[in-house]
Amino acid sequence: RHIVNLKEMLETSCKMYGEKAAYLTKEFGTKEYKEVKYKTLLEDVNKLGTALINRGLKGKKIAIIGENRYSWACSYLATICGTGVVVPLDRMLPKQEIARCLERAHVSAIIYSDKLKDVVEEIAKESNLNIEMYIGMDRKESEGNFVSYTELLEEGEKLLQQGNKEFLEAKINIEELAEILFTSGTTSKSKAVMLSQKNIIFNIRHQNMMIDIKAEDTFLSFLPFHHVYECVCGFLTPIYNASTVAYCEGIRYIQENMREAHVSVFLAVPLVFEKMYKNTINFFFI
């Protein structure tokens, strides 16, 4: 279908397929996948986006760093669909390089997972960055400029109930800067690549012209979201098609997770497929 921007893509998919599973996630210590419906995704994105704007982050750059997970997806969408410019970062980078990326992108807020908690707190103490807010995906309570992701959702929900429509009615200019991605920097210093929503939508639409992806498909999310390949093809494209995304628990669990989630689409690099072939895993990949 024709879409103008990512906000429209998200809203139309969620309204048409509200009761369908958008994500399959495993909470810590659980063995079975739990469904997150498309209507829940839209509700959470609206709550978070409303809270971020209320905290003064409208038009500013927000970094996201962490493993592939539902709160990462919500953070990305809440930022790019009406709040500001999203800056996905590689969670495997050394602390000094993460700090440099934050400085180069002029980031005002960071949304991070608990696995990056120590690194982010060290950066907050040691650097002179103008970071206004550190948002912990797993943080229980807010303290100073270290804010709980859960509390932001609750704050956004209250604001929406009170009639706040700043995020809901946010206008999207598809020509403006929407995302900053950093290259791997294998030959020299990493490059900051600036993307607009027009760039991203172009790739989503043309991927669908070449590959027949259906709402019945289930993706296995394995490659890191901060890579444009996984971000566009394995994260945003499934939303466009109202497909389901199951989060992989790690390289050792690929085969197990594919069986559990009944995966039909799997994105990976050649080395992964070679390893699977050598181990004589009998799967068909799209």
PDB file of C-alpha atoms in Angstrom:
ATOM      1  CA  ARG A   1       0.000   0.000   0.000  1.00  0.00           C
ATOM      2  CA  HIS A   2       1.044   3.600  -0.467  1.00  0.00           C
ATOM      3  CA  ILE A   3       2.413   5.259   2.660  1.00  0.00           C
ATOM      4  CA  VAL A   4       3.682   8.795   3.110  1.00  0.00           C
ATOM      5  CA  ASN A   5       5.710   8.448   6.313  1.00  0.00           C
ATOM      6  CA  LEU A   6       6.528   6.022   9.122  1.00  0.00           C
ATOM      7  CA  LYS A   7       3.889   7.485  11.428  1.00  0.00           C
ATOM      8  CA  GLU A   8       1.171   6.741   8.880  1.00  0.00           C
ATOM      9  CA  MET A   9       2.633   3.278   8.271  1.00  0.00           C
ATOM     10  CA  LEU A  10       2.541   2.442  11.976  1.00  0.00           C
ATOM     11  CA  GLU A  11      -0.954   3.822  12.574  1.00  0.00           C
ATOM     12  CA  THR A  12      -2.589   2.166   9.566  1.00  0.00           C
ATOM     13  CA  SER A  13      -1.003  -1.239  10.189  1.00  0.00           C
ATOM     14  CA  CYS A  14      -1.943  -1.162  13.861  1.00  0.00           C
ATOM     15  CA  LYS A  15      -5.526  -0.136  13.127  1.00  0.00           C
ATOM     16  CA  MET A  16      -6.038  -2.721  10.377  1.00  0.00           C
ATOM     17  CA  TYR A  17      -4.356  -5.560  12.285  1.00  0.00           C
ATOM     18  CA  GLY A  18      -4.841  -4.471  15.891  1.00  0.00           C
ATOM     19  CA  GLU A  19      -5.549  -7.939  17.280  1.00  0.00           C
ATOM     20  CA  LYS A  20      -2.651  -9.585  15.451  1.00  0.00           C
ATOM     21  CA  ALA A  21       0.696 -10.330  17.109  1.00  0.00           C
ATOM     22  CA  ALA A  22       3.283  -7.690  16.273  1.00  0.00           C
ATOM     23  CA  TYR A  23       6.014  -9.229  18.442  1.00  0.00           C
ATOM     24  CA  LEU A  24       6.833 -12.461  20.184  1.00  0.00           C
ATOM     25  CA  THR A  25       8.977 -11.835  23.251  1.00  0.00           C
ATOM     26  CA  LYS A  26      10.399 -13.841  26.112  1.00  0.00           C
ATOM     27  CA  GLU A  27      10.547 -12.216  29.509  1.00  0.00           C
ATOM     28  CA  PHE A  28      13.546 -12.987  31.708  1.00  0.00           C
ATOM     29  CA  GLY A  29      13.324 -16.502  33.120  1.00  0.00           C
ATOM     30  CA  THR A  30      10.433 -17.614  30.895  1.00  0.00           C
ATOM     31  CA  LYS A  31      10.517 -20.386  28.297  1.00  0.00           C
ATOM     32  CA  GLU A  32       7.539 -19.506  26.115  1.00  0.00           C
ATOM     33  CA  TYR A  33       7.024 -16.630  23.730  1.00  0.00           C
ATOM     34  CA  LYS A  34       4.468 -14.015  24.740  1.00  0.00           C
ATOM     35  CA  GLU A  35       2.464 -12.069  22.150  1.00  0.00           C
ATOM     36  CA  VAL A  36       2.419  -8.278  21.921  1.00  0.00           C
ATOM     37  CA  LYS A  37      -0.462  -7.178  19.698  1.00  0.00           C
ATOM     38  CA  TYR A  38      -0.318  -4.399  17.143  1.00  0.00           C
ATOM     39  CA  LYS A  39      -2.859  -2.328  19.071  1.00  0.00           C
ATOM     40  CA  THR A  40      -0.588  -2.534  22.146  1.00  0.00           C
ATOM     41  CA  LEU A  41       2.384  -1.413  20.071  1.00  0.00           C
ATOM     42  CA  LEU A  42       0.549   1.717  18.898  1.00  0.00           C
ATOM     43  CA  GLU A  43      -0.682   2.486  22.420  1.00  0.00           C
ATOM     44  CA  ASP A  44       2.831   2.177  23.900  1.00  0.00           C
ATOM     45  CA  VAL A  45       4.424   4.274  21.144  1.00  0.00           C
ATOM     46  CA  ASN A  46       1.833   7.023  21.678  1.00  0.00           C
ATOM     47  CA  LYS A  47       2.378   6.942  25.451  1.00  0.00           C
ATOM     48  CA  LEU A  48       6.168   7.128  25.174  1.00  0.00           C
ATOM     49  CA  GLY A  49       6.170   9.777  22.444  1.00  0.00           C
ATOM     50  CA  THR A  50       3.758  11.943  24.438  1.00  0.00           C
ATOM     51  CA  ALA A  51       5.956  11.663  27.545  1.00  0.00           C
ATOM     52  CA  LEU A  52       9.171  12.439  25.638  1.00  0.00           C
ATOM     53  CA  ILE A  53       7.681  15.612  24.162  1.00  0.00           C
ATOM     54  CA  ASN A  54       6.316  16.582  27.577  1.00  0.00           C
ATOM     55  CA  ARG A  55       9.861  16.242  28.962  1.00  0.00           C
ATOM     56  CA  GLY A  56      11.132  18.811  26.451  1.00  0.00           C
ATOM     57  CA  LEU A  57      12.674  16.499  23.841  1.00  0.00           C
ATOM     58  CA  LYS A  58      10.677  17.704  20.847  1.00  0.00           C
ATOM     59  CA  GLY A  59      12.973  18.177  17.849  1.00  0.00           C
ATOM     60  CA  LYS A  60      16.014  16.820  19.700  1.00  0.00           C
ATOM     61  CA  LYS A  61      18.248  13.812  19.088  1.00  0.00           C
ATOM     62  CA  ILE A  62      17.611  10.668  21.119  1.00  0.00           C
ATOM     63  CA  ALA A  63      20.055   7.746  21.145  1.00  0.00           C
ATOM     64  CA  ILE A  64      18.982   4.123  21.668  1.00  0.00           C
ATOM     65  CA  ILE A  65      21.428   1.471  22.771  1.00  0.00           C
ATOM     66  CA  GLY A  66      20.656  -2.090  23.760  1.00  0.00           C
ATOM     67  CA  GLU A  67      19.792  -5.557  22.518  1.00  0.00           C
ATOM     68  CA  ASN A  68      16.896  -6.276  20.132  1.00  0.00           C
ATOM     69  CA  ARG A  69      13.735  -6.130  22.214  1.00  0.00           C
ATOM     70  CA  TYR A  70      10.236  -4.680  22.307  1.00  0.00           C
ATOM     71  CA  SER A  71      11.190  -1.548  24.284  1.00  0.00           C
ATOM     72  CA  TRP A  72      13.914  -0.805  21.687  1.00  0.00           C
ATOM     73  CA  ALA A  73      11.286  -0.936  18.936  1.00  0.00           C
ATOM     74  CA  CYS A  74       8.911   1.328  20.883  1.00  0.00           C
ATOM     75  CA  SER A  75      11.701   3.810  21.617  1.00  0.00           C
ATOM     76  CA  TYR A  76      12.688   4.032  17.954  1.00  0.00           C
ATOM     77  CA  LEU A  77       9.105   4.537  16.768  1.00  0.00           C
ATOM     78  CA  ALA A  78       8.223   7.003  19.547  1.00  0.00           C
ATOM     79  CA  THR A  79      11.223   9.111  18.558  1.00  0.00           C
ATOM     80  CA  ILE A  80      11.001   9.042  14.761  1.00  0.00           C
ATOM     81  CA  CYS A  81       7.184   9.283  14.526  1.00  0.00           C
ATOM     82  CA  GLY A  82       6.827  12.730  16.014  1.00  0.00           C
ATOM     83  CA  THR A  83       9.389  13.485  18.728  1.00  0.00           C
ATOM     84  CA  GLY A  84      12.799  14.035  17.178  1.00  0.00           C
ATOM     85  CA  VAL A  85      15.796  12.402  15.486  1.00  0.00           C
ATOM     86  CA  VAL A  86      16.640   8.816  16.428  1.00  0.00           C
ATOM     87  CA  VAL A  87      20.285   7.728  16.843  1.00  0.00           C
ATOM     88  CA  PRO A  88      20.658   3.915  17.120  1.00  0.00           C
ATOM     89  CA  LEU A  89      24.049   2.931  18.578  1.00  0.00           C
ATOM     90  CA  ASP A  90      26.056  -0.291  18.556  1.00  0.00           C
ATOM     91  CA  ARG A  91      25.935  -1.746  22.072  1.00  0.00           C
ATOM     92  CA  MET A  92      29.246  -3.573  21.461  1.00  0.00           C
ATOM     93  CA  LEU A  93      31.256  -0.371  21.009  1.00  0.00           C
ATOM     94  CA  PRO A  94      33.884   0.581  23.631  1.00  0.00           C
ATOM     95  CA  LYS A  95      32.757   3.163  26.162  1.00  0.00           C
ATOM     96  CA  GLN A  96      34.941   5.896  24.662  1.00  0.00           C
ATOM     97  CA  GLU A  97      33.498   5.337  21.180  1.00  0.00           C
ATOM     98  CA  ILE A  98      29.928   5.424  22.475  1.00  0.00           C
ATOM     99  CA  ALA A  99      30.686   8.742  24.156  1.00  0.00           C
ATOM    100  CA  ARG A 100      32.198  10.103  20.929  1.00  0.00           C
ATOM    101  CA  CYS A 101      29.111   9.095  18.935  1.00  0.00           C
ATOM    102  CA  LEU A 102      26.865  10.810  21.477  1.00  0.00           C
ATOM    103  CA  GLU A 103      28.954  13.954  21.206  1.00  0.00           C
ATOM    104  CA  ARG A 104      29.154  13.941  17.402  1.00  0.00           C
ATOM    105  CA  ALA A 105      25.384  13.458  17.047  1.00  0.00           C
ATOM    106  CA  HIS A 106      24.603  16.163  19.664  1.00  0.00           C
ATOM    107  CA  VAL A 107      22.381  13.731  21.550  1.00  0.00           C
ATOM    108  CA  SER A 108      20.061  15.142  24.224  1.00  0.00           C
ATOM    109  CA  ALA A 109      18.750  11.866  25.679  1.00  0.00           C
ATOM    110  CA  ILE A 110      19.737   8.189  25.782  1.00  0.00           C
ATOM    111  CA  ILE A 111      17.417   5.220  26.071  1.00  0.00           C
ATOM    112  CA  TYR A 112      19.410   2.186  27.207  1.00  0.00           C
ATOM    113  CA  SER A 113      18.918  -1.395  28.395  1.00  0.00           C
ATOM    114  CA  ASP A 114      20.144  -2.728  31.723  1.00  0.00           C
ATOM    115  CA  LYS A 115      23.043  -4.515  30.003  1.00  0.00           C
ATOM    116  CA  LEU A 116      24.490  -1.065  29.205  1.00  0.00           C
ATOM    117  CA  LYS A 117      23.708   0.396  32.623  1.00  0.00           C
ATOM    118  CA  ASP A 118      27.303   0.524  33.904  1.00  0.00           C
ATOM    119  CA  VAL A 119      28.667   1.949  30.650  1.00  0.00           C
ATOM    120  CA  VAL A 120      26.023   4.677  30.474  1.00  0.00           C
ATOM    121  CA  GLU A 121      26.486   5.639  34.123  1.00  0.00           C
ATOM    122  CA  GLU A 122      30.270   5.872  33.650  1.00  0.00           C
ATOM    123  CA  ILE A 123      29.786   8.074  30.583  1.00  0.00           C
ATOM    124  CA  ALA A 124      27.433  10.300  32.597  1.00  0.00           C
ATOM    125  CA  LYS A 125      30.077  10.748  35.312  1.00  0.00           C
ATOM    126  CA  GLU A 126      33.179  11.117  33.146  1.00  0.00           C
ATOM    127  CA  SER A 127      32.034  13.081  30.099  1.00  0.00           C
ATOM    128  CA  ASN A 128      30.985  16.688  29.601  1.00  0.00           C
ATOM    129  CA  LEU A 129      28.142  15.840  27.250  1.00  0.00           C
ATOM    130  CA  ASN A 130      24.970  17.910  27.382  1.00  0.00           C
ATOM    131  CA  ILE A 131      22.756  14.899  28.020  1.00  0.00           C
ATOM    132  CA  GLU A 132      19.458  15.994  29.545  1.00  0.00           C
ATOM    133  CA  MET A 133      18.008  12.568  30.287  1.00  0.00           C
ATOM    134  CA  TYR A 134      19.158   8.964  30.711  1.00  0.00           C
ATOM    135  CA  ILE A 135      16.179   6.632  30.241  1.00  0.00           C
ATOM    136  CA  GLY A 136      16.636   3.092  31.560  1.00  0.00           C
ATOM    137  CA  MET A 137      14.472   0.471  29.851  1.00  0.00           C
ATOM    138  CA  ASP A 138      14.710  -1.714  32.957  1.00  0.00           C
ATOM    139  CA  ARG A 139      15.011   0.993  35.597  1.00  0.00           C
ATOM    140  CA  LYS A 140      12.398   0.649  38.341  1.00  0.00           C
ATOM    141  CA  GLU A 141      12.309   4.228  39.611  1.00  0.00           C
ATOM    142  CA  SER A 142      13.436   7.639  38.376  1.00  0.00           C
ATOM    143  CA  GLU A 143      16.168   9.580  40.164  1.00  0.00           C
ATOM    144  CA  GLY A 144      17.286  12.972  38.917  1.00  0.00           C
ATOM    145  CA  ASN A 145      18.002  12.864  35.202  1.00  0.00           C
ATOM    146  CA  PHE A 146      18.034   9.030  35.285  1.00  0.00           C
ATOM    147  CA  VAL A 147      14.473   8.186  34.315  1.00  0.00           C
ATOM    148  CA  SER A 148      12.452   4.967  34.352  1.00  0.00           C
ATOM    149  CA  TYR A 149      11.113   3.880  30.957  1.00  0.00           C
ATOM    150  CA  THR A 150       8.084   2.325  32.691  1.00  0.00           C
ATOM    151  CA  GLU A 151       7.326   5.557  34.524  1.00  0.00           C
ATOM    152  CA  LEU A 152       7.498   7.455  31.224  1.00  0.00           C
ATOM    153  CA  LEU A 153       4.853   5.123  29.772  1.00  0.00           C
ATOM    154  CA  GLU A 154       2.655   5.778  32.799  1.00  0.00           C
ATOM    155  CA  GLU A 155       3.228   9.514  32.483  1.00  0.00           C
ATOM    156  CA  GLY A 156       2.348   9.429  28.788  1.00  0.00           C
ATOM    157  CA  GLU A 157      -0.827   7.469  29.465  1.00  0.00           C
ATOM    158  CA  LYS A 158      -2.012  10.075  31.983  1.00  0.00           C
ATOM    159  CA  LEU A 159      -1.223  12.926  29.593  1.00  0.00           C
ATOM    160  CA  LEU A 160      -3.202  11.246  26.805  1.00  0.00           C
ATOM    161  CA  GLN A 161      -6.152  10.761  29.143  1.00  0.00           C
ATOM    162  CA  GLN A 162      -5.961  14.473  29.969  1.00  0.00           C
ATOM    163  CA  GLY A 163      -6.233  15.316  26.272  1.00  0.00           C
ATOM    164  CA  ASN A 164      -2.585  15.927  25.371  1.00  0.00           C
ATOM    165  CA  LYS A 165      -2.304  15.446  21.587  1.00  0.00           C
ATOM    166  CA  GLU A 166       1.141  16.901  20.881  1.00  0.00           C
ATOM    167  CA  PHE A 167       2.556  13.567  19.763  1.00  0.00           C
ATOM    168  CA  LEU A 168      -0.646  12.253  18.179  1.00  0.00           C
ATOM    169  CA  GLU A 169      -0.935  15.334  15.971  1.00  0.00           C
ATOM    170  CA  ALA A 170       2.780  15.779  15.267  1.00  0.00           C
ATOM    171  CA  LYS A 171       3.471  16.673  11.631  1.00  0.00           C
ATOM    172  CA  ILE A 172       6.132  14.712   9.752  1.00  0.00           C
ATOM    173  CA  ASN A 173       8.345  16.316   7.108  1.00  0.00           C
ATOM    174  CA  ILE A 174       9.758  13.387   5.135  1.00  0.00           C
ATOM    175  CA  GLU A 175      12.569  15.573   3.748  1.00  0.00           C
ATOM    176  CA  GLU A 176      13.985  16.487   7.164  1.00  0.00           C
ATOM    177  CA  LEU A 177      16.636  14.590   9.116  1.00  0.00           C
ATOM    178  CA  ALA A 178      14.980  11.637  10.869  1.00  0.00           C
ATOM    179  CA  GLU A 179      17.805   9.258  11.782  1.00  0.00           C
ATOM    180  CA  ILE A 180      21.567   9.257  12.263  1.00  0.00           C
ATOM    181  CA  LEU A 181      23.346   5.924  11.743  1.00  0.00           C
ATOM    182  CA  PHE A 182      27.033   5.363  12.413  1.00  0.00           C
ATOM    183  CA  THR A 183      28.991   3.113  10.055  1.00  0.00           C
ATOM    184  CA  SER A 184      31.242   0.377  11.455  1.00  0.00           C
ATOM    185  CA  GLY A 185      34.389   2.426  10.878  1.00  0.00           C
ATOM    186  CA  THR A 186      36.448  -0.554   9.669  1.00  0.00           C
ATOM    187  CA  THR A 187      38.811   1.595   7.597  1.00  0.00           C
ATOM    188  CA  SER A 188      38.815   4.841   9.585  1.00  0.00           C
ATOM    189  CA  LYS A 189      36.618   6.803  11.971  1.00  0.00           C
ATOM    190  CA  SER A 190      32.945   5.817  11.725  1.00  0.00           C
ATOM    191  CA  LYS A 191      30.806   8.032   9.511  1.00  0.00           C
ATOM    192  CA  ALA A 192      27.538   9.571  10.672  1.00  0.00           C
ATOM    193  CA  VAL A 193      24.991   8.825   7.946  1.00  0.00           C
ATOM    194  CA  MET A 194      21.963  11.127   7.889  1.00  0.00           C
ATOM    195  CA  LEU A 195      18.653   9.641   6.713  1.00  0.00           C
ATOM    196  CA  SER A 196      15.245  11.162   6.130  1.00  0.00           C
ATOM    197  CA  GLN A 197      11.937   9.322   6.323  1.00  0.00           C
ATOM    198  CA  LYS A 198      11.783   9.654   2.541  1.00  0.00           C
ATOM    199  CA  ASN A 199      14.971   7.541   2.317  1.00  0.00           C
ATOM    200  CA  ILE A 200      13.616   4.896   4.678  1.00  0.00           C
ATOM    201  CA  ILE A 201      10.150   4.681   3.078  1.00  0.00           C
ATOM    202  CA  PHE A 202      11.739   4.310  -0.366  1.00  0.00           C
ATOM    203  CA  ASN A 203      13.642   1.233   0.799  1.00  0.00           C
ATOM    204  CA  ILE A 204      10.607  -0.317   2.515  1.00  0.00           C
ATOM    205  CA  ARG A 205       8.363   0.099  -0.524  1.00  0.00           C
ATOM    206  CA  HIS A 206      10.910  -1.189  -3.016  1.00  0.00           C
ATOM    207  CA  GLN A 207      11.815  -4.184  -0.884  1.00  0.00           C
ATOM    208  CA  ASN A 208       8.150  -5.147  -1.018  1.00  0.00           C
ATOM    209  CA  MET A 209       8.176  -4.830  -4.795  1.00  0.00           C
ATOM    210  CA  MET A 210      10.876  -7.509  -4.960  1.00  0.00           C
ATOM    211  CA  ILE A 211       9.937  -9.884  -2.121  1.00  0.00           C
ATOM    212  CA  ASP A 212       6.462 -11.195  -1.360  1.00  0.00           C
ATOM    213  CA  ILE A 213       6.089 -10.651   2.391  1.00  0.00           C
ATOM    214  CA  LYS A 214       2.710 -11.349   3.951  1.00  0.00           C
ATOM    215  CA  ALA A 215       0.948 -10.602   7.231  1.00  0.00           C
ATOM    216  CA  GLU A 216       1.085 -14.346   7.941  1.00  0.00           C
ATOM    217  CA  ASP A 217       4.899 -14.305   7.937  1.00  0.00           C
ATOM    218  CA  THR A 218       6.947 -14.442  11.124  1.00  0.00           C
ATOM    219  CA  PHE A 219      10.438 -12.925  11.176  1.00  0.00           C
ATOM    220  CA  LEU A 220      13.201 -13.959  13.562  1.00  0.00           C
ATOM    221  CA  SER A 221      15.048 -10.848  14.725  1.00  0.00           C
ATOM    222  CA  PHE A 222      18.704 -11.790  15.104  1.00  0.00           C
ATOM    223  CA  LEU A 223      20.904  -9.108  13.531  1.00  0.00           C
ATOM    224  CA  PRO A 224      21.287  -5.924  15.640  1.00  0.00           C
ATOM    225  CA  PHE A 225      18.737  -3.166  15.073  1.00  0.00           C
ATOM    226  CA  HIS A 226      21.369  -0.451  14.818  1.00  0.00           C
ATOM    227  CA  HIS A 227      22.378  -1.885  11.419  1.00  0.00           C
ATOM    228  CA  VAL A 228      20.301  -0.357   8.617  1.00  0.00           C
ATOM    229  CA  TYR A 229      19.785  -3.791   7.024  1.00  0.00           C
ATOM    230  CA  GLU A 230      18.035  -5.237  10.067  1.00  0.00           C
ATOM    231  CA  CYS A 231      16.386  -1.933  10.997  1.00  0.00           C
ATOM    232  CA  VAL A 232      14.696  -1.489   7.608  1.00  0.00           C
ATOM    233  CA  CYS A 233      14.246  -5.082   6.451  1.00  0.00           C
ATOM    234  CA  GLY A 234      13.738  -6.913   9.739  1.00  0.00           C
ATOM    235  CA  PHE A 235      12.029  -4.240  11.856  1.00  0.00           C
ATOM    236  CA  LEU A 236      10.206  -1.612   9.770  1.00  0.00           C
ATOM    237  CA  THR A 237       9.230  -3.791   6.804  1.00  0.00           C
ATOM    238  CA  PRO A 238       7.358  -6.278   9.047  1.00  0.00           C
ATOM    239  CA  ILE A 239       5.317  -3.357  10.421  1.00  0.00           C
ATOM    240  CA  TYR A 240       4.486  -2.252   6.864  1.00  0.00           C
ATOM    241  CA  ASN A 241       3.221  -5.775   6.104  1.00  0.00           C
ATOM    242  CA  ALA A 242       1.719  -6.385   9.579  1.00  0.00           C
ATOM    243  CA  SER A 243       3.986  -9.416   9.943  1.00  0.00           C
ATOM    244  CA  THR A 244       5.103 -10.815  13.305  1.00  0.00           C
ATOM    245  CA  VAL A 245       8.644 -10.466  14.681  1.00  0.00           C
ATOM    246  CA  ALA A 246      10.033 -12.957  17.193  1.00  0.00           C
ATOM    247  CA  TYR A 247      13.109 -11.878  19.124  1.00  0.00           C
ATOM    248  CA  CYS A 248      15.983 -14.366  19.016  1.00  0.00           C
ATOM    249  CA  GLU A 249      17.576 -15.196  22.362  1.00  0.00           C
ATOM    250  CA  GLY A 250      21.073 -15.469  20.876  1.00  0.00           C
ATOM    251  CA  ILE A 251      23.115 -17.275  18.251  1.00  0.00           C
ATOM    252  CA  ARG A 252      22.928 -20.555  20.189  1.00  0.00           C
ATOM    253  CA  TYR A 253      19.135 -20.414  20.175  1.00  0.00           C
ATOM    254  CA  ILE A 254      18.462 -19.723  16.480  1.00  0.00           C
ATOM    255  CA  GLN A 255      17.303 -23.243  15.658  1.00  0.00           C
ATOM    256  CA  GLU A 256      15.222 -23.542  18.821  1.00  0.00           C
ATOM    257  CA  ASN A 257      13.602 -20.123  18.424  1.00  0.00           C
ATOM    258  CA  MET A 258      12.774 -20.787  14.768  1.00  0.00           C
ATOM    259  CA  ARG A 259      10.864 -23.911  15.746  1.00  0.00           C
ATOM    260  CA  GLU A 260       9.105 -22.233  18.680  1.00  0.00           C
ATOM    261  CA  ALA A 261       7.956 -19.184  16.701  1.00  0.00           C
ATOM    262  CA  HIS A 262       7.267 -21.022  13.401  1.00  0.00           C
ATOM    263  CA  VAL A 263       9.566 -18.600  11.598  1.00  0.00           C
ATOM    264  CA  SER A 264       9.164 -18.121   7.845  1.00  0.00           C
ATOM    265  CA  VAL A 265      11.590 -15.212   7.270  1.00  0.00           C
ATOM    266  CA  PHE A 266      15.125 -15.008   8.632  1.00  0.00           C
ATOM    267  CA  LEU A 267      17.667 -12.274   7.881  1.00  0.00           C
ATOM    268  CA  ALA A 268      21.344 -12.987   8.530  1.00  0.00           C
ATOM    269  CA  VAL A 269      24.839 -12.553   7.142  1.00  0.00           C
ATOM    270  CA  PRO A 270      26.468 -15.284   4.962  1.00  0.00           C
ATOM    271  CA  LEU A 271      28.609 -16.596   7.832  1.00  0.00           C
ATOM    272  CA  VAL A 272      25.489 -17.538   9.819  1.00  0.00           C
ATOM    273  CA  PHE A 273      23.974 -19.445   6.908  1.00  0.00           C
ATOM    274  CA  GLU A 274      27.279 -21.196   6.236  1.00  0.00           C
ATOM    275  CA  LYS A 275      27.434 -22.299   9.855  1.00  0.00           C
ATOM    276  CA  MET A 276      23.888 -23.594   9.720  1.00  0.00           C
ATOM    277  CA  TYR A 277      24.603 -25.441   6.474  1.00  0.00           C
ATOM    278  CA  LYS A 278      27.685 -27.098   7.950  1.00  0.00           C
ATOM    279  CA  ASN A 279      25.634 -28.211  10.924  1.00  0.00           C
ATOM    280  CA  THR A 280      23.151 -29.746   8.468  1.00  0.00           C
ATOM    281  CA  ILE A 281      20.165 -27.858   9.830  1.00  0.00           C
ATOM    282  CA  ASN A 282      17.276 -28.615   7.505  1.00  0.00           C
ATOM    283  CA  PHE A 283      15.439 -25.327   7.088  1.00  0.00           C
ATOM    284  CA  PHE A 284      14.189 -23.383   4.103  1.00  0.00           C
ATOM    285  CA  PHE A 285      14.842 -19.658   4.194  1.00  0.00           C
ATOM    286  CA  ILE A 286      13.140 -16.825   2.405  1.00  0.00           C
TER     287      ILE A 286
END
